Coordinates of C-alpha atoms in Angstrom, one line a residue:
Chain A
M1 CA 33.6 -9.8 -28.8
L2 CA 31.3 -10.8 -26.0
D3 CA 31.3 -9.0 -22.6
V4 CA 30.1 -11.6 -20.2
S5 CA 28.9 -10.9 -16.6
L6 CA 27.7 -13.6 -14.2
L7 CA 25.4 -11.3 -12.2
G8 CA 24.7 -13.8 -9.4
T9 CA 25.7 -17.3 -8.3
G10 CA 23.0 -18.4 -5.9
G11 CA 20.4 -21.0 -6.2
M12 CA 16.9 -21.3 -4.6
M13 CA 16.8 -18.0 -2.8
P14 CA 18.7 -14.7 -2.9
L15 CA 21.0 -14.1 0.2
P16 CA 22.4 -10.9 1.7
Y17 CA 25.8 -11.9 0.2
R18 CA 24.7 -13.7 -3.0
W19 CA 22.4 -12.8 -5.8
L20 CA 20.5 -15.4 -7.7
T21 CA 22.2 -17.0 -10.8
S22 CA 21.8 -14.9 -13.9
L23 CA 24.0 -14.2 -16.9
Y24 CA 24.2 -10.9 -18.9
V25 CA 26.1 -10.8 -22.2
R26 CA 26.8 -7.7 -24.2
Y27 CA 27.4 -8.0 -27.9
N28 CA 27.5 -5.4 -30.6
G29 CA 25.7 -2.8 -28.3
K30 CA 22.9 -5.2 -27.5
G31 CA 22.3 -7.4 -24.5
V32 CA 21.2 -10.9 -23.7
L33 CA 20.0 -11.8 -20.2
I34 CA 19.6 -15.4 -19.2
D35 CA 17.4 -15.9 -16.1
C36 CA 16.1 -13.1 -13.9
G37 CA 15.5 -14.0 -10.3
E38 CA 14.6 -11.7 -7.4
G39 CA 17.3 -9.0 -7.2
T40 CA 18.8 -9.5 -10.7
Q41 CA 18.1 -5.8 -11.6
I42 CA 20.1 -4.8 -8.5
A43 CA 23.0 -7.0 -9.4
L44 CA 23.0 -5.5 -12.9
N45 CA 22.9 -2.0 -11.5
S46 CA 25.7 -2.7 -9.1
L47 CA 27.9 -3.5 -12.1
K48 CA 26.9 -0.2 -13.6
L49 CA 25.1 -2.0 -16.4
S50 CA 21.9 -0.4 -17.6
A51 CA 18.6 -2.3 -17.7
K52 CA 17.9 -0.5 -21.0
H53 CA 20.0 -2.8 -23.1
I54 CA 18.3 -6.1 -22.8
D55 CA 17.2 -7.2 -26.2
V56 CA 16.8 -10.9 -25.6
M57 CA 15.7 -12.5 -22.3
C58 CA 16.2 -16.3 -22.1
F59 CA 14.7 -18.4 -19.4
T60 CA 16.0 -21.9 -18.4
H61 CA 12.7 -22.7 -16.6
Y62 CA 10.1 -21.1 -14.4
H63 CA 11.2 -21.9 -10.9
A64 CA 10.9 -18.6 -9.0
D65 CA 14.6 -18.2 -8.4
H66 CA 15.0 -17.9 -12.2
I67 CA 12.2 -15.5 -13.0
S68 CA 10.9 -13.7 -9.9
G69 CA 12.8 -10.6 -10.8
L70 CA 11.1 -10.2 -14.1
P71 CA 8.4 -7.6 -13.3
G72 CA 10.8 -5.3 -11.5
M73 CA 13.3 -5.7 -14.4
L74 CA 10.7 -4.8 -17.0
L75 CA 9.7 -1.7 -15.0
S76 CA 13.3 -0.7 -14.7
M77 CA 13.8 -1.1 -18.4
A78 CA 10.8 1.1 -19.0
N79 CA 12.3 3.6 -16.5
A80 CA 15.5 3.6 -18.5
D81 CA 13.5 4.7 -21.5
R82 CA 13.7 1.5 -23.4
T83 CA 11.2 1.6 -26.3
E84 CA 12.8 -1.1 -28.6
P85 CA 11.0 -4.5 -28.6
V86 CA 12.3 -7.3 -26.4
V87 CA 12.3 -11.0 -27.4
M88 CA 11.7 -13.6 -24.6
V89 CA 12.6 -17.2 -25.2
G90 CA 11.8 -20.0 -22.8
P91 CA 10.2 -23.5 -22.4
K92 CA 6.6 -24.2 -22.7
G93 CA 4.7 -22.1 -20.2
L94 CA 6.3 -18.7 -21.2
K95 CA 2.9 -17.5 -22.5
R96 CA 1.3 -18.4 -19.2
V97 CA 3.9 -17.2 -16.8
V98 CA 5.0 -13.9 -18.3
P99 CA 1.5 -12.4 -18.6
A100 CA 0.7 -13.6 -15.0
L101 CA 3.7 -11.9 -13.6
R102 CA 2.9 -8.8 -15.6
V103 CA -0.1 -8.2 -13.4
I104 CA 2.1 -5.8 -11.5
A105 CA 3.9 -4.5 -14.7
P106 CA 1.0 -4.1 -17.1
E107 CA 2.0 -0.9 -18.9
L108 CA 5.4 -0.9 -20.8
P109 CA 6.7 1.4 -23.5
F110 CA 8.1 -1.6 -25.5
D111 CA 6.7 -4.7 -27.1
I112 CA 7.5 -8.1 -25.9
E113 CA 7.6 -11.1 -28.3
L114 CA 7.2 -14.4 -26.5
R115 CA 8.8 -17.5 -28.1
E116 CA 8.0 -20.8 -26.5
I117 CA 10.4 -23.6 -27.3
T118 CA 8.6 -26.7 -28.4
E119 CA 11.4 -28.9 -29.6
N120 CA 14.5 -30.3 -27.9
T121 CA 16.6 -27.5 -29.4
Y122 CA 15.8 -24.0 -30.7
D123 CA 18.2 -21.9 -32.8
F124 CA 17.8 -18.1 -33.0
N125 CA 20.0 -15.0 -33.7
L126 CA 20.8 -11.6 -32.3
D127 CA 22.6 -9.9 -35.3
E128 CA 25.6 -12.2 -36.0
L129 CA 25.4 -14.0 -32.6
R130 CA 23.9 -17.5 -32.9
L131 CA 22.0 -18.6 -29.9
K132 CA 20.8 -22.1 -29.2
A133 CA 18.6 -23.5 -26.5
F134 CA 19.0 -27.1 -25.7
K135 CA 17.0 -29.3 -23.4
V136 CA 18.6 -30.5 -20.2
R137 CA 17.4 -32.7 -17.3
H138 CA 15.7 -31.1 -14.3
N139 CA 12.5 -31.9 -12.4
V140 CA 10.6 -29.6 -14.8
I141 CA 11.3 -28.8 -18.5
C142 CA 14.5 -26.9 -18.5
Y143 CA 16.9 -25.6 -21.2
G144 CA 20.6 -24.6 -21.4
Y145 CA 21.8 -22.0 -23.8
S146 CA 24.9 -21.6 -26.0
M147 CA 26.0 -18.5 -27.9
T148 CA 28.4 -18.7 -30.8
L149 CA 30.1 -16.0 -32.7
D150 CA 31.5 -17.4 -36.0
R151 CA 34.7 -16.1 -37.5
A152 CA 35.1 -16.0 -41.3
G153 CA 38.3 -17.3 -42.9
R154 CA 41.3 -15.0 -43.4
F155 CA 41.0 -12.6 -46.4
D156 CA 43.5 -13.6 -49.1
V157 CA 44.6 -10.3 -50.8
E158 CA 46.6 -12.1 -53.4
R159 CA 43.6 -14.2 -54.6
A160 CA 41.4 -11.1 -54.6
E161 CA 43.8 -9.2 -56.7
K162 CA 44.4 -12.2 -59.0
A163 CA 40.6 -12.6 -59.5
G164 CA 40.4 -8.8 -60.3
I165 CA 37.9 -8.1 -57.5
P166 CA 37.6 -4.3 -57.0
Q167 CA 38.9 -3.2 -53.6
R168 CA 35.5 -1.5 -52.7
A169 CA 34.0 -5.1 -52.7
W170 CA 36.5 -6.5 -50.2
N171 CA 34.9 -5.4 -47.0
R172 CA 31.5 -6.9 -47.8
L173 CA 33.1 -10.1 -49.0
Q174 CA 35.1 -10.4 -45.7
K175 CA 31.8 -10.1 -43.9
G176 CA 30.4 -13.0 -45.9
D177 CA 28.2 -11.2 -48.3
T178 CA 28.0 -12.0 -52.0
V179 CA 28.7 -8.9 -54.0
E180 CA 27.4 -7.9 -57.5
M181 CA 29.4 -5.2 -59.0
D182 CA 29.9 -3.9 -62.6
G183 CA 28.0 -7.0 -63.9
N184 CA 30.2 -9.5 -62.0
I185 CA 29.3 -11.6 -59.1
F186 CA 31.9 -12.1 -56.4
T187 CA 31.4 -14.7 -53.6
P188 CA 33.2 -14.9 -50.2
D189 CA 34.7 -18.3 -51.0
M190 CA 36.7 -16.6 -53.8
V191 CA 38.8 -14.7 -51.3
L192 CA 38.4 -16.3 -47.9
G193 CA 40.3 -19.1 -46.3
P194 CA 38.6 -21.8 -44.2
P195 CA 36.5 -20.5 -41.3
R196 CA 38.6 -19.7 -38.2
K197 CA 37.8 -20.5 -34.6
G198 CA 35.0 -18.3 -33.3
I199 CA 33.8 -17.6 -29.7
K200 CA 31.5 -20.0 -27.9
L201 CA 29.8 -19.6 -24.5
T202 CA 27.6 -22.1 -22.9
Y203 CA 25.3 -21.7 -19.8
T204 CA 23.4 -24.4 -18.1
T205 CA 21.9 -24.7 -14.7
D206 CA 19.3 -26.7 -12.8
T207 CA 20.1 -30.0 -14.5
R208 CA 21.7 -33.4 -14.0
P209 CA 24.8 -33.9 -16.1
T210 CA 23.8 -35.3 -19.6
E211 CA 25.5 -36.4 -22.8
G212 CA 23.5 -33.7 -24.5
I213 CA 25.1 -30.9 -22.4
V214 CA 28.6 -32.3 -23.2
N215 CA 27.7 -32.2 -26.9
E216 CA 26.2 -28.7 -26.8
A217 CA 29.0 -27.3 -24.8
D218 CA 31.7 -28.9 -27.0
G219 CA 34.7 -26.7 -27.4
S220 CA 33.3 -23.7 -25.6
D221 CA 35.6 -21.0 -24.5
L222 CA 33.6 -20.7 -21.4
L223 CA 31.1 -23.1 -19.8
I224 CA 29.0 -21.6 -17.0
C225 CA 27.5 -24.6 -15.2
E226 CA 25.7 -25.2 -12.0
G227 CA 27.6 -26.8 -9.1
M228 CA 24.9 -26.8 -6.5
Y229 CA 26.8 -29.0 -4.0
G230 CA 30.4 -29.2 -2.9
E231 CA 30.2 -31.9 -0.3
E232 CA 31.0 -35.3 -1.7
D233 CA 28.1 -36.9 0.2
K234 CA 25.5 -34.5 -1.4
I235 CA 25.5 -36.6 -4.6
E236 CA 22.2 -38.2 -3.4
N237 CA 20.6 -34.7 -3.0
A238 CA 21.9 -33.8 -6.4
K239 CA 20.3 -36.9 -7.9
K240 CA 17.1 -36.4 -6.0
N241 CA 16.7 -32.7 -6.8
K242 CA 18.0 -33.0 -10.3
H243 CA 21.0 -30.8 -9.8
M244 CA 24.8 -31.4 -10.1
T245 CA 27.7 -31.6 -7.7
M246 CA 30.7 -29.5 -8.5
Y247 CA 32.6 -32.7 -9.4
E248 CA 29.9 -33.7 -11.9
A249 CA 30.1 -30.2 -13.5
A250 CA 33.9 -30.6 -13.8
K251 CA 33.4 -33.9 -15.6
V252 CA 31.0 -32.3 -18.0
A253 CA 33.6 -29.5 -18.7
R254 CA 36.4 -32.1 -19.2
A255 CA 34.3 -34.2 -21.6
A256 CA 33.2 -31.1 -23.5
K257 CA 36.8 -30.0 -23.8
V258 CA 35.9 -26.4 -22.8
K259 CA 38.6 -23.9 -22.1
E260 CA 37.3 -22.7 -18.7
L261 CA 34.5 -23.6 -16.3
W262 CA 32.7 -21.2 -14.0
L263 CA 30.6 -22.9 -11.3
T264 CA 27.4 -21.2 -10.1
H265 CA 24.0 -21.8 -8.6
Y266 CA 25.3 -22.7 -5.2
S267 CA 23.0 -24.1 -2.6
P268 CA 22.3 -21.6 0.2
S269 CA 24.0 -24.1 2.5
L270 CA 27.2 -23.9 0.4
T271 CA 28.7 -20.8 1.9
K272 CA 32.3 -21.4 0.8
P273 CA 32.4 -23.0 -2.6
E274 CA 36.1 -22.3 -3.0
R275 CA 36.7 -24.8 -0.2
Y276 CA 36.0 -27.7 -2.7
M277 CA 38.0 -26.4 -5.6
K278 CA 41.2 -28.3 -5.0
A279 CA 39.3 -31.5 -5.5
V280 CA 37.3 -30.1 -8.4
R281 CA 40.5 -29.0 -10.2
K282 CA 41.9 -32.5 -10.0
I283 CA 39.0 -33.4 -12.4
F284 CA 39.2 -30.2 -14.5
P285 CA 42.1 -27.8 -13.8
E286 CA 40.5 -24.7 -15.4
A287 CA 37.5 -24.7 -13.0
V288 CA 36.6 -21.5 -11.1
A289 CA 34.2 -21.1 -8.2
A290 CA 32.6 -18.0 -9.6
K291 CA 31.5 -15.2 -7.4
D292 CA 28.7 -12.6 -8.1
G293 CA 29.7 -10.2 -10.8
R294 CA 32.5 -12.3 -12.3
S295 CA 33.1 -10.8 -15.7
V296 CA 35.2 -11.5 -18.8
T297 CA 35.5 -10.3 -22.3
L298 CA 35.7 -13.1 -24.8
G299 CA 37.4 -12.1 -28.0
F300 CA 38.7 -13.8 -31.1
E301 CA 42.0 -15.6 -30.7
K302 CA 45.2 -13.7 -31.7
E303 CA 46.9 -15.2 -34.7
Chain B
M1 CA 6.0 -4.6 23.3
L2 CA 6.5 -4.1 19.5
D3 CA 9.8 -4.8 17.8
V4 CA 9.8 -2.6 14.8
S5 CA 12.2 -2.9 11.8
L6 CA 12.0 -0.8 8.7
L7 CA 13.5 -3.3 6.3
G8 CA 14.1 -0.8 3.4
T9 CA 13.6 2.8 2.6
G10 CA 13.5 3.0 -1.2
G11 CA 10.7 3.8 -3.6
M12 CA 10.2 2.8 -7.2
M13 CA 13.1 0.4 -7.6
P14 CA 15.6 -1.4 -5.3
L15 CA 19.1 -0.1 -5.5
P16 CA 22.5 -1.7 -4.6
Y17 CA 22.5 0.4 -1.4
R18 CA 18.8 0.6 -0.6
W19 CA 16.0 -2.0 -0.3
L20 CA 12.4 -1.1 -1.1
T21 CA 10.3 0.2 1.7
S22 CA 8.8 -2.5 3.9
L23 CA 8.0 -2.8 7.6
Y24 CA 8.3 -5.8 9.8
V25 CA 6.8 -5.8 13.3
R26 CA 7.3 -8.6 15.8
Y27 CA 4.7 -8.9 18.6
N28 CA 4.1 -11.7 21.0
G29 CA 6.1 -14.2 18.9
K30 CA 4.2 -13.3 15.8
G31 CA 5.0 -11.1 12.9
V32 CA 3.4 -8.5 10.7
L33 CA 4.9 -7.5 7.3
I34 CA 3.7 -4.4 5.5
D35 CA 4.6 -4.3 1.8
C36 CA 7.0 -6.8 0.2
G37 CA 8.9 -5.4 -2.8
E38 CA 11.7 -7.1 -4.7
G39 CA 14.5 -8.0 -2.2
T40 CA 12.4 -7.7 1.0
Q41 CA 13.3 -11.3 1.9
I42 CA 17.0 -10.5 1.6
A43 CA 16.5 -7.4 3.8
L44 CA 14.7 -9.5 6.4
N45 CA 17.4 -12.1 6.3
S46 CA 20.2 -9.5 6.6
L47 CA 18.7 -8.5 10.0
K48 CA 18.8 -12.2 11.1
L49 CA 15.0 -12.3 11.1
S50 CA 13.3 -15.4 9.9
A51 CA 10.7 -15.5 7.1
K52 CA 8.9 -18.2 9.1
H53 CA 7.3 -15.7 11.4
I54 CA 5.0 -13.7 9.2
D55 CA 1.5 -14.2 10.3
V56 CA -0.1 -11.1 8.7
M57 CA 1.0 -9.5 5.4
C58 CA -0.5 -6.1 4.7
F59 CA -0.3 -4.3 1.4
T60 CA -0.7 -0.6 0.9
H61 CA -1.3 -1.0 -2.9
Y62 CA -0.1 -3.2 -5.8
H63 CA 2.5 -1.1 -7.5
A64 CA 5.4 -3.5 -8.1
D65 CA 7.8 -1.9 -5.6
H66 CA 5.3 -2.9 -2.9
I67 CA 4.6 -6.5 -3.8
S68 CA 7.1 -7.8 -6.3
G69 CA 9.0 -9.7 -3.6
L70 CA 5.9 -11.7 -2.6
P71 CA 6.5 -15.0 -4.6
G72 CA 10.1 -15.3 -3.3
M73 CA 9.0 -14.4 0.3
L74 CA 6.3 -17.1 0.2
L75 CA 8.8 -19.7 -1.0
S76 CA 11.2 -18.7 1.7
M77 CA 8.5 -19.0 4.3
A78 CA 7.8 -22.5 3.0
N79 CA 11.5 -23.3 3.1
A80 CA 11.6 -22.1 6.7
D81 CA 9.0 -24.8 7.4
R82 CA 6.1 -22.6 8.1
T83 CA 2.8 -24.5 8.1
E84 CA 0.6 -22.0 10.1
P85 CA -1.9 -20.0 7.9
V86 CA -1.1 -16.5 6.8
V87 CA -3.6 -13.7 6.6
M88 CA -3.1 -11.1 3.7
V89 CA -4.9 -7.8 3.9
G90 CA -4.9 -5.2 1.1
P91 CA -7.1 -3.1 -1.2
K92 CA -9.4 -4.4 -3.8
G93 CA -7.4 -6.4 -6.3
L94 CA -5.7 -8.7 -3.7
K95 CA -7.7 -11.7 -5.0
R96 CA -6.5 -11.0 -8.5
V97 CA -2.9 -10.0 -7.9
V98 CA -1.8 -12.6 -5.3
P99 CA -3.0 -15.7 -7.3
A100 CA -1.4 -14.2 -10.5
L101 CA 2.0 -13.8 -8.8
R102 CA 1.7 -17.3 -7.3
V103 CA 2.1 -18.7 -10.8
I104 CA 5.7 -19.2 -9.8
A105 CA 4.9 -20.2 -6.2
P106 CA 1.9 -22.5 -6.6
E107 CA 2.7 -25.1 -3.9
L108 CA 2.9 -23.9 -0.3
P109 CA 2.7 -25.8 2.9
F110 CA 0.4 -23.2 4.5
D111 CA -3.0 -21.7 3.8
I112 CA -3.4 -18.1 2.8
E113 CA -6.5 -16.1 3.7
L114 CA -7.1 -13.1 1.4
R115 CA -9.0 -10.2 2.9
E116 CA -9.8 -7.4 0.4
I117 CA -10.6 -4.1 2.0
T118 CA -13.8 -2.6 0.6
E119 CA -14.4 0.3 3.0
N120 CA -12.4 3.4 3.8
T121 CA -11.1 1.7 6.9
Y122 CA -10.8 -1.9 8.1
D123 CA -10.1 -3.1 11.6
F124 CA -8.6 -6.4 12.5
N125 CA -6.5 -8.1 15.2
L126 CA -3.5 -10.2 15.8
D127 CA -3.9 -11.5 19.3
E128 CA -4.2 -8.3 21.4
L129 CA -2.7 -6.1 18.7
R130 CA -5.3 -3.9 17.0
L131 CA -4.6 -3.2 13.4
K132 CA -6.4 -0.7 11.2
A133 CA -6.1 0.0 7.5
F134 CA -7.2 3.5 6.4
K135 CA -7.5 4.9 2.9
V136 CA -4.9 7.4 1.8
R137 CA -4.6 9.4 -1.5
H138 CA -2.4 8.0 -4.2
N139 CA -2.9 7.5 -8.0
V140 CA -4.4 4.1 -7.3
I141 CA -6.4 2.8 -4.2
C142 CA -3.9 2.8 -1.4
Y143 CA -4.1 2.3 2.4
G144 CA -2.0 3.2 5.4
Y145 CA -1.9 1.0 8.5
S146 CA -1.8 1.7 12.2
M147 CA -1.1 -0.8 15.0
T148 CA -2.2 -0.2 18.6
L149 CA -1.5 -2.1 21.7
D150 CA -3.9 -1.1 24.5
R151 CA -2.9 -1.0 28.1
A152 CA -5.3 -1.7 30.9
G153 CA -5.6 0.6 33.9
R154 CA -3.5 0.0 37.0
F155 CA -4.6 -2.9 39.3
D156 CA -5.9 -1.5 42.6
V157 CA -5.0 -4.1 45.2
E158 CA -6.8 -2.2 48.0
R159 CA -10.1 -2.2 46.0
A160 CA -9.6 -5.9 45.1
E161 CA -9.1 -6.8 48.8
K162 CA -12.0 -4.6 50.0
A163 CA -14.3 -6.3 47.4
G164 CA -13.2 -9.7 48.7
I165 CA -12.0 -10.9 45.3
P166 CA -9.9 -14.1 45.6
Q167 CA -6.2 -13.6 44.6
R168 CA -6.4 -16.4 42.0
A169 CA -8.9 -14.2 40.0
W170 CA -6.6 -11.1 40.0
N171 CA -4.4 -12.1 37.0
R172 CA -7.4 -12.6 34.7
L173 CA -9.1 -9.4 35.8
Q174 CA -5.9 -7.5 35.1
K175 CA -6.0 -9.0 31.6
G176 CA -9.5 -7.6 31.2
D177 CA -11.5 -10.8 31.6
T178 CA -14.6 -11.1 33.6
V179 CA -14.3 -13.9 36.1
E180 CA -16.9 -16.2 37.6
M181 CA -15.7 -17.8 40.8
D182 CA -17.5 -19.5 43.7
G183 CA -20.8 -18.2 42.5
N184 CA -19.6 -14.6 42.2
I185 CA -19.0 -12.5 39.1
F186 CA -16.0 -10.2 39.2
T187 CA -15.5 -7.6 36.4
P188 CA -12.3 -5.7 35.5
D189 CA -13.8 -2.3 36.3
M190 CA -14.0 -3.4 40.0
V191 CA -10.2 -3.4 40.3
L192 CA -8.7 -1.5 37.4
G193 CA -8.1 2.2 37.1
P194 CA -8.7 4.1 33.9
P195 CA -6.9 2.7 30.8
R196 CA -3.3 3.8 30.5
K197 CA -1.4 5.0 27.4
G198 CA -0.7 2.1 25.1
I199 CA 1.6 1.8 22.1
K200 CA 0.7 3.1 18.7
L201 CA 2.6 2.8 15.4
T202 CA 1.5 4.2 12.1
Y203 CA 2.8 3.5 8.6
T204 CA 1.9 5.2 5.5
T205 CA 3.5 5.6 2.1
D206 CA 2.6 6.5 -1.5
T207 CA 0.1 9.2 -0.7
R208 CA -0.4 12.9 -0.6
P209 CA -0.7 14.4 2.9
T210 CA -4.4 14.2 4.1
E211 CA -6.5 15.1 7.0
G212 CA -7.3 11.5 7.4
I213 CA -3.7 10.5 7.9
V214 CA -3.4 13.1 10.6
N215 CA -6.4 11.7 12.3
E216 CA -5.3 8.1 12.0
A217 CA -1.7 8.8 13.1
D218 CA -2.9 10.9 16.1
G219 CA -0.7 10.4 19.1
S220 CA 1.4 7.7 17.6
D221 CA 4.7 6.8 19.3
L222 CA 6.1 6.4 15.9
L223 CA 5.0 7.5 12.5
I224 CA 6.7 6.0 9.5
C225 CA 5.8 8.1 6.5
E226 CA 7.0 8.6 3.0
G227 CA 9.3 11.5 2.2
M228 CA 9.8 10.8 -1.5
Y229 CA 11.5 14.2 -2.2
G230 CA 13.8 16.4 -0.3
E231 CA 14.4 19.2 -2.8
E232 CA 12.0 22.1 -2.1
D233 CA 11.2 22.5 -5.8
K234 CA 10.1 18.8 -6.1
I235 CA 6.7 19.8 -4.6
E236 CA 5.2 19.8 -8.1
N237 CA 6.5 16.2 -8.7
A238 CA 5.0 15.2 -5.4
K239 CA 1.6 16.6 -6.3
K240 CA 1.7 15.1 -9.8
N241 CA 2.8 11.7 -8.7
K242 CA 0.7 11.7 -5.6
H243 CA 3.6 11.5 -3.2
M244 CA 4.9 13.7 -0.3
T245 CA 7.9 15.9 0.2
M246 CA 9.8 15.4 3.4
Y247 CA 8.4 18.8 4.6
E248 CA 4.9 17.7 4.0
A249 CA 5.5 14.5 6.0
A250 CA 6.9 16.7 8.8
K251 CA 3.8 18.8 8.8
V252 CA 1.6 15.6 9.1
A253 CA 3.7 14.4 12.0
R254 CA 3.4 17.8 13.8
A255 CA -0.4 18.0 13.2
A256 CA -0.8 14.4 14.5
K257 CA 1.3 15.1 17.5
V258 CA 3.4 11.9 17.1
K259 CA 6.5 11.3 19.2
E260 CA 8.8 10.5 16.4
L261 CA 8.8 10.5 12.6
W262 CA 10.8 8.2 10.4
L263 CA 11.0 9.2 6.7
T264 CA 11.1 6.5 4.1
H265 CA 10.3 5.6 0.4
Y266 CA 12.9 7.9 -1.0
S267 CA 13.1 8.6 -4.7
P268 CA 16.0 6.8 -6.4
S269 CA 17.3 10.3 -7.2
L270 CA 17.4 11.2 -3.5
T271 CA 20.7 9.7 -2.6
K272 CA 21.4 11.7 0.5
P273 CA 18.1 12.2 2.4
E274 CA 20.0 13.4 5.6
R275 CA 21.0 16.5 3.6
Y276 CA 17.5 18.0 4.0
M277 CA 16.9 17.1 7.7
K278 CA 17.9 20.5 9.1
A279 CA 15.1 22.1 7.3
V280 CA 12.7 19.2 8.0
R281 CA 13.4 19.4 11.8
K282 CA 12.5 23.1 11.8
I283 CA 9.0 21.8 11.1
F284 CA 9.1 18.7 13.2
P285 CA 12.2 18.3 15.5
E286 CA 11.8 14.5 16.1
A287 CA 12.1 13.6 12.5
V288 CA 14.7 11.0 11.3
A289 CA 15.8 10.3 7.8
A290 CA 15.6 6.5 8.3
K291 CA 18.0 4.1 6.7
D292 CA 17.5 0.5 5.8
G293 CA 17.2 -1.8 8.8
R294 CA 16.4 1.0 11.3
S295 CA 14.9 -0.8 14.3
V296 CA 13.3 0.1 17.7
T297 CA 11.4 -1.7 20.4
L298 CA 8.3 0.2 21.4
G299 CA 7.3 -0.6 25.0
F300 CA 4.8 0.7 27.5
E301 CA 5.9 3.9 29.2
K302 CA 7.6 3.6 32.6
E303 CA 5.4 5.0 35.4

């Protein structure tokens, strides 16, 4: 189960009525934050979420609107008595930018591990959650992120009994572990059906639409994607500034066959994104003009 | 005339209902900003004030809650098409901290002049406005700031006529200039009475009360001073963390014979500062528990 909160939906600068784009995902008592612009800690706080539970921080890139809130966030995590280490993942530059910003947050009661991405993709884990960074196309090196929670096949009690597997091994086999017991070795494939549909979430902002994004977002339950511009004639701005229009985002969502699309990272000039949704939904009906704080719990499908 | 806006009143961390402490003063079409924590640009924007008009930025010290909003503010100033240079004034460390934070705001269309304060006081000007930094007592080097607008004496028409000073010289003499005209030299003291009361504003936060603050704030029309704690028993925290209680601030205001005191820089735990004002006003009746955005125009006294 993933608890997903889109903390803000703005691009470029925070506004009195719109925080900067940032995503917070809770999983298994741990937290993943993607991007941390100025004010992100306030947006988190306003949803009654604690800064203490941020185990992984991912950065798409280092334009200020995606990282300017980092020193304040780190200090608030310290103030919330966090002592567990934090992993930071981001494009090349992470080891230059984070220490520089920490000039005003030098003393922290937790360790930070900096992981600079050097390839086009980077896979990592938070417990059972599989995270993946994938390169997108902005005017600086920029990555999108997907999170996938796999779901094992259904446990076949009849097969387990027929194979004489002791009941006390069942739970671990269901979790995918191989079990050695009383001199026998039992493997999950002995009792599990084919893997079932898991949960997939994809987040990408500050990019032109690309084939790579369509591939990486393929089959997501939720795609959170920038839709910087709503006016049809802003396509030239989108191309020039390496962003997307809402219509381009809708086409990505359609091509990737996602279940739902949340638009975010609106231009400060785009004060009423919902105004363009009728046209956007003609391309992809399950599109939403997200507002700050939009949240959902993504769970496994009922069978 | 000074247009004074206290953009925020929080200390330590920005909260959903309280921006960090920062002061913006407009004078003669120019602007002075003191301190710039995370979210200060949003607070400025929410008062419909433009980031373009910040000519001088003063820093009390470099704890994050006083400077974490700098990169975003600089980028918003650039976005507002500012091209005029900006002067920054602050304690030793300015030339280390500002370039470090600019790792995410490297390209700006205006020049920045960094002035590190090395003495206990530092005097500088913005047009006719006299600014002064003065050292206070925190757990790191920290300064308060005063701003003074002098007012020349009253123009004595009778004396000017008696001395045979041509009328076209009067305006410049009133402004304090010496005028050479038709072979004669006219000086302001020939036509002006004694200097009249000007305008004085003093701002100090993150400090214990000191004799120096009382002296520097002496006779201010407005003293904006931290009042981190309201609960009487928090005096020990105040001493330990090098802050002030509201009562200590009131005593400073009384000793400095200021006209009005605005309290600010409340602890995040101090959710209702007005709760303590009855007791505070017993010490200094003209004390106000300021809220975010509190504004006033300070003008010369009517005569």
